Short mmCIF file of C-alpha atoms in Angstrom, two decimals:
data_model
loop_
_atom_site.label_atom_id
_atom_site.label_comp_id
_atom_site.label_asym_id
_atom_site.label_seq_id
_atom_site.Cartn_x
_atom_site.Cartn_y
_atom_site.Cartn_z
CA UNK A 254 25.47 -113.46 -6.31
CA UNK A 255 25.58 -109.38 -6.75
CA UNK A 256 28.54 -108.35 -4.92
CA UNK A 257 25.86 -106.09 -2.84
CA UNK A 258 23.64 -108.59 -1.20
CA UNK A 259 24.78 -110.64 1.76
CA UNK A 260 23.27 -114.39 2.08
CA UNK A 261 22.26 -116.04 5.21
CA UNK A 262 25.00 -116.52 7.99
CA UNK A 263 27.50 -114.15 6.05
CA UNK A 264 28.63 -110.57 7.64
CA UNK A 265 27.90 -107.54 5.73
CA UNK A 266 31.34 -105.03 5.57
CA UNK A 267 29.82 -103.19 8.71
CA UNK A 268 30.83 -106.53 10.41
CA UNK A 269 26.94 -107.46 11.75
CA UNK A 270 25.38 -111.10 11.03
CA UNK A 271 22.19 -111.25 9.66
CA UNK A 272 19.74 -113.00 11.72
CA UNK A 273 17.15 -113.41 8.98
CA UNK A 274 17.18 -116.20 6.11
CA UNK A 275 17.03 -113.09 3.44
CA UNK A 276 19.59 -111.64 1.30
CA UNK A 277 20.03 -108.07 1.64
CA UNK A 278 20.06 -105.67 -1.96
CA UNK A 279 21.15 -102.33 -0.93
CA UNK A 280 21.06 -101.53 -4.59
CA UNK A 281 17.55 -102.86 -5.05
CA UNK A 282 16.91 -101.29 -1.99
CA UNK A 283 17.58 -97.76 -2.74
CA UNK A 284 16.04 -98.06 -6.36
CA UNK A 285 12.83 -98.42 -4.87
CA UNK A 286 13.01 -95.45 -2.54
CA UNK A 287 13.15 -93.14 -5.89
CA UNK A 288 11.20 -95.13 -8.00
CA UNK A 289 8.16 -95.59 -6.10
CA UNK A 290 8.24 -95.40 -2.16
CA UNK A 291 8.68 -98.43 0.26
CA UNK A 292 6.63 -100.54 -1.78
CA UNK A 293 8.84 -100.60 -4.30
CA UNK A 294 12.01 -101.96 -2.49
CA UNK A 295 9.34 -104.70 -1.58
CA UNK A 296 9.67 -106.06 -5.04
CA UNK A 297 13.15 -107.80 -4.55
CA UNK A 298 14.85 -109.82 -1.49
CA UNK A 299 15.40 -107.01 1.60
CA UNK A 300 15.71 -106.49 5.50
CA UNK A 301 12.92 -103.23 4.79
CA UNK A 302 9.82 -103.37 6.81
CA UNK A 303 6.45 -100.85 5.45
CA UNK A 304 5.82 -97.94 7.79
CA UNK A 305 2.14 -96.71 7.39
CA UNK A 306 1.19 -93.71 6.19
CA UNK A 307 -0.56 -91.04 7.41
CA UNK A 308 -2.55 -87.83 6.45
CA UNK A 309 -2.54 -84.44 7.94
CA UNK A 310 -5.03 -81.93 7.76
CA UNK A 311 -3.20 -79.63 5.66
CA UNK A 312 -3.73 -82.38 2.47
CA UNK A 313 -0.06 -83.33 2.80
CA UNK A 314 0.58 -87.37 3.43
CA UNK A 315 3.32 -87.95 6.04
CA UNK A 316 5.27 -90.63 7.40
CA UNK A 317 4.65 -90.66 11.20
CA UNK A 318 7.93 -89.64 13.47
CA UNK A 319 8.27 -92.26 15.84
CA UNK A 320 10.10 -91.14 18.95
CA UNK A 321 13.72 -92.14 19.29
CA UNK A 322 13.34 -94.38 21.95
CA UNK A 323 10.24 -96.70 20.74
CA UNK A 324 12.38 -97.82 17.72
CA UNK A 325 14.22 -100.64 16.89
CA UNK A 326 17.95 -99.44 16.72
CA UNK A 327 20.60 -101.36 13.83
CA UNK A 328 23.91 -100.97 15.78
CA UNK A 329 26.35 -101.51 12.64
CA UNK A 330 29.20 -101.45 14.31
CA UNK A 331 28.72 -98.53 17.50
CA UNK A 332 29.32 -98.57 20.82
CA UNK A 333 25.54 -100.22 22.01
CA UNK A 334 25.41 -98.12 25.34
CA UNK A 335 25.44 -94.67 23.29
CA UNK A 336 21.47 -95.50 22.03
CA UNK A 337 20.70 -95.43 25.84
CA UNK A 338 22.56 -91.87 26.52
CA UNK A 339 20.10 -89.40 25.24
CA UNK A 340 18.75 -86.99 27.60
CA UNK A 341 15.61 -87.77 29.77
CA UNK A 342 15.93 -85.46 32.61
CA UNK A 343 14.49 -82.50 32.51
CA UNK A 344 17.04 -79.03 31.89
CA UNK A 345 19.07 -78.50 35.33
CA UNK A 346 19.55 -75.18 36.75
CA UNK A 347 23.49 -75.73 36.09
CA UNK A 348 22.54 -76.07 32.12
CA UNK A 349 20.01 -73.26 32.73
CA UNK A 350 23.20 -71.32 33.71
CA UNK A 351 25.69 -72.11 31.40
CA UNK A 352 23.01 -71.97 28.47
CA UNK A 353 21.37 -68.98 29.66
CA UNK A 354 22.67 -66.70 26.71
CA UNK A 355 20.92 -68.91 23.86
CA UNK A 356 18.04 -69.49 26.07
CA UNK A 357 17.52 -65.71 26.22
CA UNK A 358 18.03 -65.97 22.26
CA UNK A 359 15.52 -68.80 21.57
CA UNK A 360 13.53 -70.21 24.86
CA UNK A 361 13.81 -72.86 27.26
CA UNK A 362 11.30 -74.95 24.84
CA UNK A 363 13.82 -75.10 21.75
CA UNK A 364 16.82 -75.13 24.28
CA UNK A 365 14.95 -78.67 25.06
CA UNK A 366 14.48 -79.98 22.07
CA UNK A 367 18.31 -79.28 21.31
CA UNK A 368 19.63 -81.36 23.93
CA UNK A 369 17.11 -84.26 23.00
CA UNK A 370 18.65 -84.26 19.43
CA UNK A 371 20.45 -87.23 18.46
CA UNK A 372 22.84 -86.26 15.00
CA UNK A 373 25.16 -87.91 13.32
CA UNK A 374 28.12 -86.20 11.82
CA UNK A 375 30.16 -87.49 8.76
CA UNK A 376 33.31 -86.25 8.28
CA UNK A 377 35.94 -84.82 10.70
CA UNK A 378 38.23 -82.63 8.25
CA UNK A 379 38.52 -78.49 9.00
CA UNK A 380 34.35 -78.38 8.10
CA UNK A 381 32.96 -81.58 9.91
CA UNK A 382 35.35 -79.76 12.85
CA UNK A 383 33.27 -76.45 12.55
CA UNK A 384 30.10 -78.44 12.61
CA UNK A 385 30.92 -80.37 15.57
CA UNK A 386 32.17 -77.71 17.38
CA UNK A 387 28.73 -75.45 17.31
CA UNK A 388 26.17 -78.23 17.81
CA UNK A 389 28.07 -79.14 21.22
CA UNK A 390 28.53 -75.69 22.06
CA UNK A 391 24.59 -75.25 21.68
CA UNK A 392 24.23 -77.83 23.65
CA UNK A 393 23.15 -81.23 21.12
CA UNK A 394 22.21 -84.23 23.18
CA UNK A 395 23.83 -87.31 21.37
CA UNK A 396 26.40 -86.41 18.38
CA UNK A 397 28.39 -89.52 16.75
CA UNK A 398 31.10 -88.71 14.33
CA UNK A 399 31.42 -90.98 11.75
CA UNK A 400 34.74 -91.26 9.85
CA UNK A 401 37.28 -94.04 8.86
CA UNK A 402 40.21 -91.68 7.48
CA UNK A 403 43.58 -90.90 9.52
CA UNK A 404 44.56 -87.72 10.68
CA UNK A 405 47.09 -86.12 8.30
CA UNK A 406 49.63 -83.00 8.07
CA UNK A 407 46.99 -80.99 6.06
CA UNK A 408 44.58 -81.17 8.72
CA UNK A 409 46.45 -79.88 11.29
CA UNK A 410 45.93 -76.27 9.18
CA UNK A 411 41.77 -76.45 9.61
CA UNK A 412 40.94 -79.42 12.13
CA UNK A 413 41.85 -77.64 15.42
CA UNK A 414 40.89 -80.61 17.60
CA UNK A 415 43.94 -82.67 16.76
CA UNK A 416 47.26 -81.85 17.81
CA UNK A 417 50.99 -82.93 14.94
CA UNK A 418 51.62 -85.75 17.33
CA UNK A 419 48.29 -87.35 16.63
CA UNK A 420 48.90 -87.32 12.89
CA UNK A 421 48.24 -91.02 11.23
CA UNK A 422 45.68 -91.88 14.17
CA UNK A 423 41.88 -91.98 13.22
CA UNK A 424 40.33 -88.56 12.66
CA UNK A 425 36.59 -88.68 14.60
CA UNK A 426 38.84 -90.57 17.85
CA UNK A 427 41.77 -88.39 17.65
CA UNK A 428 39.15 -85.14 17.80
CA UNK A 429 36.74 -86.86 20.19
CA UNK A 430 39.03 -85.49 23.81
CA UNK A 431 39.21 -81.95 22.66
CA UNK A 432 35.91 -81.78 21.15
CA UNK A 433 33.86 -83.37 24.60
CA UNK A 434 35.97 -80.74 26.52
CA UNK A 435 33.79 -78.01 24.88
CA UNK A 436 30.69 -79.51 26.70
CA UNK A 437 31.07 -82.55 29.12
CA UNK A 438 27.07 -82.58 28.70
CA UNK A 439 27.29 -83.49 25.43
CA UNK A 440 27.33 -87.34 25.12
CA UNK A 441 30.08 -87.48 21.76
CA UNK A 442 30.96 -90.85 20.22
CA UNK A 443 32.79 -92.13 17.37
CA UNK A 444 32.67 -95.04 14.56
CA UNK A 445 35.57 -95.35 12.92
CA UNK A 446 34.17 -97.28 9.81
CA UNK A 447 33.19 -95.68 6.25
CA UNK A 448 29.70 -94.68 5.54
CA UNK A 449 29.55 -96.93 2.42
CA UNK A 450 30.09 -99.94 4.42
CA UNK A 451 26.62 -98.59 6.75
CA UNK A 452 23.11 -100.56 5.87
CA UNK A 453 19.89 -97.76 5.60
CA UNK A 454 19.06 -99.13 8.73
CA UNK A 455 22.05 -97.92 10.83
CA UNK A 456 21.12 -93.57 9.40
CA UNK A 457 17.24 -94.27 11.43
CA UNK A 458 19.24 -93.95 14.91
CA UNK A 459 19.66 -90.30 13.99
CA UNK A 460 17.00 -87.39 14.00
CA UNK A 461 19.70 -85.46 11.31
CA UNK A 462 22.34 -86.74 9.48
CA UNK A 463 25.01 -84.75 7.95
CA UNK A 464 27.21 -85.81 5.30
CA UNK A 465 29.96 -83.92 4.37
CA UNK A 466 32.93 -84.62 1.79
CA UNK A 467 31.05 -87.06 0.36
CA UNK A 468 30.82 -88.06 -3.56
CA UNK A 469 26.97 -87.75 -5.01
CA UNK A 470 26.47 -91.54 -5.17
CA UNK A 471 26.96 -91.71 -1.60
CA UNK A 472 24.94 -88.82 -0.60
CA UNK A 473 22.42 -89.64 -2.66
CA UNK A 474 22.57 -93.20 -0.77
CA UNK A 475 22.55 -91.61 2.88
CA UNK A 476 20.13 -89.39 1.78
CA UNK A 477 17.68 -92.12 0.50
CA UNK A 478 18.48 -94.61 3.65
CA UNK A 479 17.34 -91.21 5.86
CA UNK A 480 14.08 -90.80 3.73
CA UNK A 481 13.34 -94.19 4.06
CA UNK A 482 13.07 -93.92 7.90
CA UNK A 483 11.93 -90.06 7.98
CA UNK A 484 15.38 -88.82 9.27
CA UNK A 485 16.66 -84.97 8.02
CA UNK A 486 19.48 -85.53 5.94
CA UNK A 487 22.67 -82.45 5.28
CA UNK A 488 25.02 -82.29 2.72
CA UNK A 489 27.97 -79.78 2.92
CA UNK A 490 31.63 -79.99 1.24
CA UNK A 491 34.24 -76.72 0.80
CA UNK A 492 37.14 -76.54 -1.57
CA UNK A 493 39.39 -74.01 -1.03
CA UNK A 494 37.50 -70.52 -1.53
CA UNK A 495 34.25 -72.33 -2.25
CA UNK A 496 31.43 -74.66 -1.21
CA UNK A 497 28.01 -75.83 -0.59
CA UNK A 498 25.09 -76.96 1.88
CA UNK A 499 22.34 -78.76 0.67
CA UNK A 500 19.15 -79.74 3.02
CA UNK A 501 16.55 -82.20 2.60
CA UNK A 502 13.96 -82.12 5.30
CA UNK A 503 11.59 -84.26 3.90
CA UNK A 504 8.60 -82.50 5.47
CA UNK A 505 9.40 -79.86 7.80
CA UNK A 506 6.66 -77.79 9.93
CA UNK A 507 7.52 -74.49 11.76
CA UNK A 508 6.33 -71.21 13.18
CA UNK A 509 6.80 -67.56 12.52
CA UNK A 510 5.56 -64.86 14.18
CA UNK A 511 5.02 -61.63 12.27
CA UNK A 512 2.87 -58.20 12.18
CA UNK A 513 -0.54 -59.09 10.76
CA UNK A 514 -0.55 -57.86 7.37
CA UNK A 515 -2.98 -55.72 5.10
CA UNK A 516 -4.25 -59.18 3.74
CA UNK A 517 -4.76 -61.59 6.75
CA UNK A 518 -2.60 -65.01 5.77
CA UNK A 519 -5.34 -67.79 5.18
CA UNK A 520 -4.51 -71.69 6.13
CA UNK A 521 -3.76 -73.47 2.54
CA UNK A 522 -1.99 -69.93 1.33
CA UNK A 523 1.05 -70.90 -0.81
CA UNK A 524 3.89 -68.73 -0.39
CA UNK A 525 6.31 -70.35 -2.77
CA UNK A 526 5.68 -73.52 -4.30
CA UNK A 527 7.76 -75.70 -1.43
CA UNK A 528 5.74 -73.25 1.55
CA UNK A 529 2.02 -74.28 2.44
CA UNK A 530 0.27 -72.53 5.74
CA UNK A 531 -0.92 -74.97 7.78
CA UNK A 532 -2.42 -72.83 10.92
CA UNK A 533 -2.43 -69.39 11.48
CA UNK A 534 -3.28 -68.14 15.19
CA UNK A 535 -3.13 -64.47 16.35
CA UNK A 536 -3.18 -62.73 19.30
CA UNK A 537 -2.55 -58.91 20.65
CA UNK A 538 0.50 -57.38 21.82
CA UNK A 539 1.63 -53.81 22.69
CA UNK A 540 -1.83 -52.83 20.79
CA UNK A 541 -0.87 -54.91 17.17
CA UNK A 542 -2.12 -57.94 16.14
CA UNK A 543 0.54 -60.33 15.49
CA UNK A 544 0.35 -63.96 13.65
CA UNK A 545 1.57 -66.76 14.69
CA UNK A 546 2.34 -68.83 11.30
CA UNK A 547 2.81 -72.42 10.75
CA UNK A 548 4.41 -73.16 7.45
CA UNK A 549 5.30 -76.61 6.11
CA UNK A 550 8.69 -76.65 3.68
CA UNK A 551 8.54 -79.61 1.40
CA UNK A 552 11.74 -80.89 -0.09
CA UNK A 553 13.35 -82.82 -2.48
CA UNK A 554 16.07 -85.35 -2.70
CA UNK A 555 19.71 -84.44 -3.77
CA UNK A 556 20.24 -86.31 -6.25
CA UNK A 557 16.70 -85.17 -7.91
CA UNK A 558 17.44 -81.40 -6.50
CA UNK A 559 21.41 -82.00 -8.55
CA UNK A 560 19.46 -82.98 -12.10
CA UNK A 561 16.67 -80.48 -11.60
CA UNK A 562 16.35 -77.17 -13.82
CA UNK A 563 16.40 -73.59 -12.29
CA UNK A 564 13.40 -72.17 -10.91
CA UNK A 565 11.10 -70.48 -13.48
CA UNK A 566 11.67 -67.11 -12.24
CA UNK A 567 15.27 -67.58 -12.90
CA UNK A 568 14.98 -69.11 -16.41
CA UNK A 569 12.15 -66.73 -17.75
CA UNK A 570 14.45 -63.53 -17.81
CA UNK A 571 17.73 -63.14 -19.36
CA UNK A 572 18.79 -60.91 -16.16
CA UNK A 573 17.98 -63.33 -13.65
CA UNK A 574 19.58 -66.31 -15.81
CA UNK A 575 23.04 -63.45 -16.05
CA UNK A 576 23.32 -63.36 -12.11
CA UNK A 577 23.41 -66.98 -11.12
CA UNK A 578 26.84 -68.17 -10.07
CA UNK A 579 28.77 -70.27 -12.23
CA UNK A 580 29.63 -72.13 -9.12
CA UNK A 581 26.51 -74.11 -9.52
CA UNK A 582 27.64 -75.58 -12.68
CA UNK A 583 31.06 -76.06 -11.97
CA UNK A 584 29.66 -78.27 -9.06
CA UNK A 585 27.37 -80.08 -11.07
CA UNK A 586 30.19 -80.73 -13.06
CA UNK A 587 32.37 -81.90 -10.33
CA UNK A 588 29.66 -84.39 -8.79
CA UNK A 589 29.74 -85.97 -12.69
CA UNK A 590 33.09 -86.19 -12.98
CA UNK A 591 33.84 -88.00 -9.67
CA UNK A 592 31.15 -90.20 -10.66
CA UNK A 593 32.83 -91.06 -13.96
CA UNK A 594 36.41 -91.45 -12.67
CA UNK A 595 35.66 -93.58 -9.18
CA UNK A 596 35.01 -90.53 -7.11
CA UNK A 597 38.54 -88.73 -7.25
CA UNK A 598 39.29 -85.18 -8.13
CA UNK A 599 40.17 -83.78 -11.82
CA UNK A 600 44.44 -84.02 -11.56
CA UNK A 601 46.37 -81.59 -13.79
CA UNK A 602 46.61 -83.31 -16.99
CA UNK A 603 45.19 -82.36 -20.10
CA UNK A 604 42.33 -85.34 -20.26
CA UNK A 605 40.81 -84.47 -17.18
CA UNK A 606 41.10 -80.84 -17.43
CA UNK A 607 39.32 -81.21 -20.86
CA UNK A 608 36.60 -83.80 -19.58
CA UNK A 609 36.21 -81.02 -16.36
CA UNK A 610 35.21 -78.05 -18.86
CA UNK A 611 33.31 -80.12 -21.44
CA UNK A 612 30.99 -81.37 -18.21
CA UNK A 613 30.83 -77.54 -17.12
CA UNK A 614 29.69 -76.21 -20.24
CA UNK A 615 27.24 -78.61 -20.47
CA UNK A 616 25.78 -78.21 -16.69
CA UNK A 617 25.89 -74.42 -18.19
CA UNK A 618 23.61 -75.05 -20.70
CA UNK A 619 21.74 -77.81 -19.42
CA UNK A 620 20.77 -74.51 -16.84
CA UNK A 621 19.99 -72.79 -19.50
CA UNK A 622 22.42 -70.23 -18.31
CA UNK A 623 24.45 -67.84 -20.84
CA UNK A 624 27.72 -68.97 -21.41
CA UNK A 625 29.46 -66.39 -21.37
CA UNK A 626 29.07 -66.32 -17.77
CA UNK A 627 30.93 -69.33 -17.22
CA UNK A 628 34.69 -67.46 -17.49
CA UNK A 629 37.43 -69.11 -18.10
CA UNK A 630 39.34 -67.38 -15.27
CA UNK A 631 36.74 -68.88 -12.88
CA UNK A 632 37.30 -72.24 -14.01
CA UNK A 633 40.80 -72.33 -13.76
CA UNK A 634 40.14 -70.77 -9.86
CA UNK A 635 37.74 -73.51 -9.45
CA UNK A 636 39.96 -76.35 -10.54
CA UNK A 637 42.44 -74.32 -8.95
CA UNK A 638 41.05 -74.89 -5.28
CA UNK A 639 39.86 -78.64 -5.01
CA UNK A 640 41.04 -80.69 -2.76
CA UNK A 641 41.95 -77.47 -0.21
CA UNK A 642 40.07 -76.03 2.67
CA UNK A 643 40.33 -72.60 4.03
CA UNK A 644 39.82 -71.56 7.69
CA UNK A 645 37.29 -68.73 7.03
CA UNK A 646 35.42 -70.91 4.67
CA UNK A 647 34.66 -73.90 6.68
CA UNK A 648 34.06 -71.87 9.36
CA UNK A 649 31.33 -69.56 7.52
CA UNK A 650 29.67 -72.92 6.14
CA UNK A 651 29.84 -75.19 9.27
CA UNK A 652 28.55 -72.04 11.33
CA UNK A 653 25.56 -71.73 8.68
CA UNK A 654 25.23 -75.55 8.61
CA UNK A 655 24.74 -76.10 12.41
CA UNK A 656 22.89 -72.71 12.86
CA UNK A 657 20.50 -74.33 10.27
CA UNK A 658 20.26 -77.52 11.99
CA UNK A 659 19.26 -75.18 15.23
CA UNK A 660 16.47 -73.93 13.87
CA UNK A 661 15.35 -76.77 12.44
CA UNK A 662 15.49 -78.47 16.01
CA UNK A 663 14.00 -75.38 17.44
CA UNK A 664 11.04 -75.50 14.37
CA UNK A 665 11.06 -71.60 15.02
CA UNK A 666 12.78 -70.10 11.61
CA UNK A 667 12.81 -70.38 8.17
CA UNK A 668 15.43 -73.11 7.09
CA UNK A 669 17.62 -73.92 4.45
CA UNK A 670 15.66 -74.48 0.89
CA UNK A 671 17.38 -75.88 -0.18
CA UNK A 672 21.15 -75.17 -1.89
CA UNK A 673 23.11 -72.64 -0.26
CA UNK A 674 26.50 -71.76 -2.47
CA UNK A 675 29.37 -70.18 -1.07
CA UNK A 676 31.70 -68.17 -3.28
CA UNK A 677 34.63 -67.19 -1.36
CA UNK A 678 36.37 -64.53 -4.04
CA UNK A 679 33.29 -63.08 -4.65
CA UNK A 680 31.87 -63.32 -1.60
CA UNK A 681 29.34 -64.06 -1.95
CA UNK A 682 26.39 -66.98 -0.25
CA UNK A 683 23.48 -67.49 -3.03
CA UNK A 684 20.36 -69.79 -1.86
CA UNK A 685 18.60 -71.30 -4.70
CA UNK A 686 15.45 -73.56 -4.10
CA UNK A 687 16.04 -76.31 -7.01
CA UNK A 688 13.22 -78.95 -7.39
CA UNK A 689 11.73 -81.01 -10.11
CA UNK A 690 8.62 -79.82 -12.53
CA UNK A 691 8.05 -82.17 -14.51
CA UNK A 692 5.12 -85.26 -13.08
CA UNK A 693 7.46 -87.96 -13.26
CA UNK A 694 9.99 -86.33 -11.33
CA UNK A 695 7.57 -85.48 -9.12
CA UNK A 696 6.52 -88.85 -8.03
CA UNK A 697 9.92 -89.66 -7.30
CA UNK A 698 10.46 -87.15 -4.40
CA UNK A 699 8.51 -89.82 -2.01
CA UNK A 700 8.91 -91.56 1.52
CA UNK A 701 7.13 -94.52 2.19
CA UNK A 702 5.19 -94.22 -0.34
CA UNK A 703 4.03 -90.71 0.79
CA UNK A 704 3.84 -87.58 -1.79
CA UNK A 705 5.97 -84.71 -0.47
CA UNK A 706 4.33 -82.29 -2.43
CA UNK A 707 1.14 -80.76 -1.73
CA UNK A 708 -1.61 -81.26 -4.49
CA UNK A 709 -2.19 -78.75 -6.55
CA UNK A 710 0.71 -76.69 -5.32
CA UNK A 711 2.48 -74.54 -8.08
CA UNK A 712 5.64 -76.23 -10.20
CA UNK A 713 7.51 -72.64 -10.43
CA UNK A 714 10.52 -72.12 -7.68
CA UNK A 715 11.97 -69.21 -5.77
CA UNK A 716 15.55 -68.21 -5.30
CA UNK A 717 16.88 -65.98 -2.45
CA UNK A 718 20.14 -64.08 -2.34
CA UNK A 719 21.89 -64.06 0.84
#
């Protein structure tokens, strides 16, 4: 038997019994998320049950979002009584008081949806700390931190929610008193287990996951098990003076309101090829016409978004190709490496410094970036800072990260498309929108069988600088 399937009347590492006579292929299982939607995990021995698909009006197939409580919830391992926490009451006038800054700042409606949220957290180092701490402060209904490592002497420099003497005890339970003192409203639990050992099912319990110090195989995992079910997924990891945040939203619909412009915005207008209008409304307001904007953001999966080229505006000029950080390839080349050498760090020896640069250059060029922009001063500063995290750096990223997952919530700004790169000695933060453009590639960025890009949408990207 593969050493990934569990037979009838065994337990699967997350310590659950399977109750039907199937063998479970978590392999097989995410193979046929990329190659071919939910239909094709159908073609081996799994747990995974079709959702149907629907079509909106804007030409875009969706999954449907089924409300938290009508599903079926996979415990894997958590405390059962946290599924039947999340908020139902409507706000009190105590919350209305203690949350009346942010409510000035973005409404009683998003201030709602926030505290009907249900996100899981993985990771409780110095950034998964940052994270944690914003999304209670703003008020999150359910949050469950998920991590299995112990609480050691370099986290008492970043992780402020654990005291010296708590050193060797798990990390999420060690954090979990100081952190639920920020907001006893917040209902904050912990699983102590690793995310490996979680089935897909357990990640549909969330409305957004967020992964962070993770190796690509396993985000690219989560990330699948999350599509599967129709969950937002984050990625985020910092070393030292740099780092990342990656988002894939699947589908994601919000609203902008703006001045109405010289030419009126038109339902189907493309603004970039990820950014369709859906509905435009307007109405009159201190004698202007404003527009109220819906936009849909389509994304695409991480590891697609990690093997995918620059966006044509980048690679057609020689200039644009000149400015983009080298961070992007050194990370490339970091998410190979750990995938070649069982997911740990380049050490200071000669092989692995050698294997580190050859992988670099190549990213470089696979970017079709000039290589003389990949210095050898910032390689050595790269290789330099693994393994470290900084105060002001985690706390720049996990402020961006969970300000992010606010507006998503909140469906009233423009999020994350989809790579944001943080370059500490330069700093500098660089968002690049990275998705495939070739057909194939295309056809892989599905859930449940569902196309995530609009037909007959452009193939060319965008990239912003923060």
């Amino acid at each position: 038997m593969d050493e990934n399937q569990v037979s009838e009347g065994s337990h699967p590492p997350n310590g659950i019994p399977l109750t039907d006579s199937v063998a479970v292929d978590l392999n097989g299982a995410m193979t046929g998320i990329v190659n071919g939607g939910i239909d094709g995990v159908m073609n081996g021995p799994t747990f995974v049950t079709p959702v149907a698909v629907m079509e909106s009006s804007s030409g875009y197939q969706q999954v449907p979002h089924a409300p938290f409580g009508d599903m079926a919830l996979a415990m894997n391992g958590m405390q059962p009584e946290m599924f039947g926490m999340q908020p139902q009451q409507p706000i009190s006038a105590d919350e209305i008081a203690l949350y009346d800054r942010q409510i000035r700042l973005w409404g009683m409606q998003v201030q709602e949806k926030i505290r009907r949220a249900n996100v899981l957290l993985i990771g409780m180092k110095g950034l998964g700390s940052e994270i944690a701490k914003n999304l209670v402060l703003a008020g999150v209904g359910v949050l469950t931190i998920l991590d299995h490592e112990i609480v050691t002497e370099e986290d008492l420099g970043t992780q402020f929610f654990v005291q010296e003497a708590q050193v060797g005890q798990n990390r999420a339970q060690a954090a979990l008193a100081e952190l639920q003192k920020l907001n006893p409203r917040v209902e904050v639990y912990t699983d102590p287990h690793a995310a490996v050992t979680k089935d897909p099912e357990y990640f549909q319990n969330f409305d957004i996951t967020i992964a962070t110090g993770l190796i690509m195989d396993v985000l690219g995992t989560i990330n699948m098990a999350c599509r599967m079910y129709g969950r937002k997924f984050y990625a985020a990891d910092t070393h030292g003076m740099y780092g990342y945040v990656f988002a894939d939203l699947i589908i994601h619909d919000f609203v902008i309101e703006r001045q109405e412009r010289n030419k009126p915005t038109k339902v189907g207008d493309m603004e970039t090829s990820t950014k369709c209008v859906t509905a435009v409304e307007s109405k009159k307001e201190n004698g202007k016409t404003m527009e109220l904007i819906t936009y849909q953001e389509t994304y695409s999966p991480i590891q697609l978004a990690n093997l995918s080229p620059l966006p044509a505006r980048v690679r057609n000029t020689r200039r644009s190709r000149t400015k983009v950080t080298p961070l992007l390839s050194c990370l490339r080349a970091l998410f190979d490496f750990q995938g070649q050498m069982g997911g740990r760090l380049p050490a200071h020896n000669r092989a692995d410094l050698e294997l580190f640069t050859r992988l670099a250059n190549q990213k470089h060029l696979e970017l079709s970036l000039p290589l003389e922009s990949l210095r050898s001063d910032f390689l050595r500063a790269f290789l330099q800072n693994l393994g470290s995290e900084i105060s002001p750096v985690v706390a720049f990223l996990g402020g961006s990260l969970a300000q992010d997952v606010i507006n998503v919530l909140g469906q009233k700004e423009q999020p994350l498309q989809n790579w944001l790169l943080f370059d500490g000695e330069e700093f500098t933060a660089t968002q690049f929108s990275i998705h495939p453009i070739n057909d194939d590639a295309m056809e892989m960025i599905t859930t449940n069988g569902a196309v995530m890009v609009p037909e007959g949408a452009p193939l060319d990207g965008t990239v912003q600088v923060a």
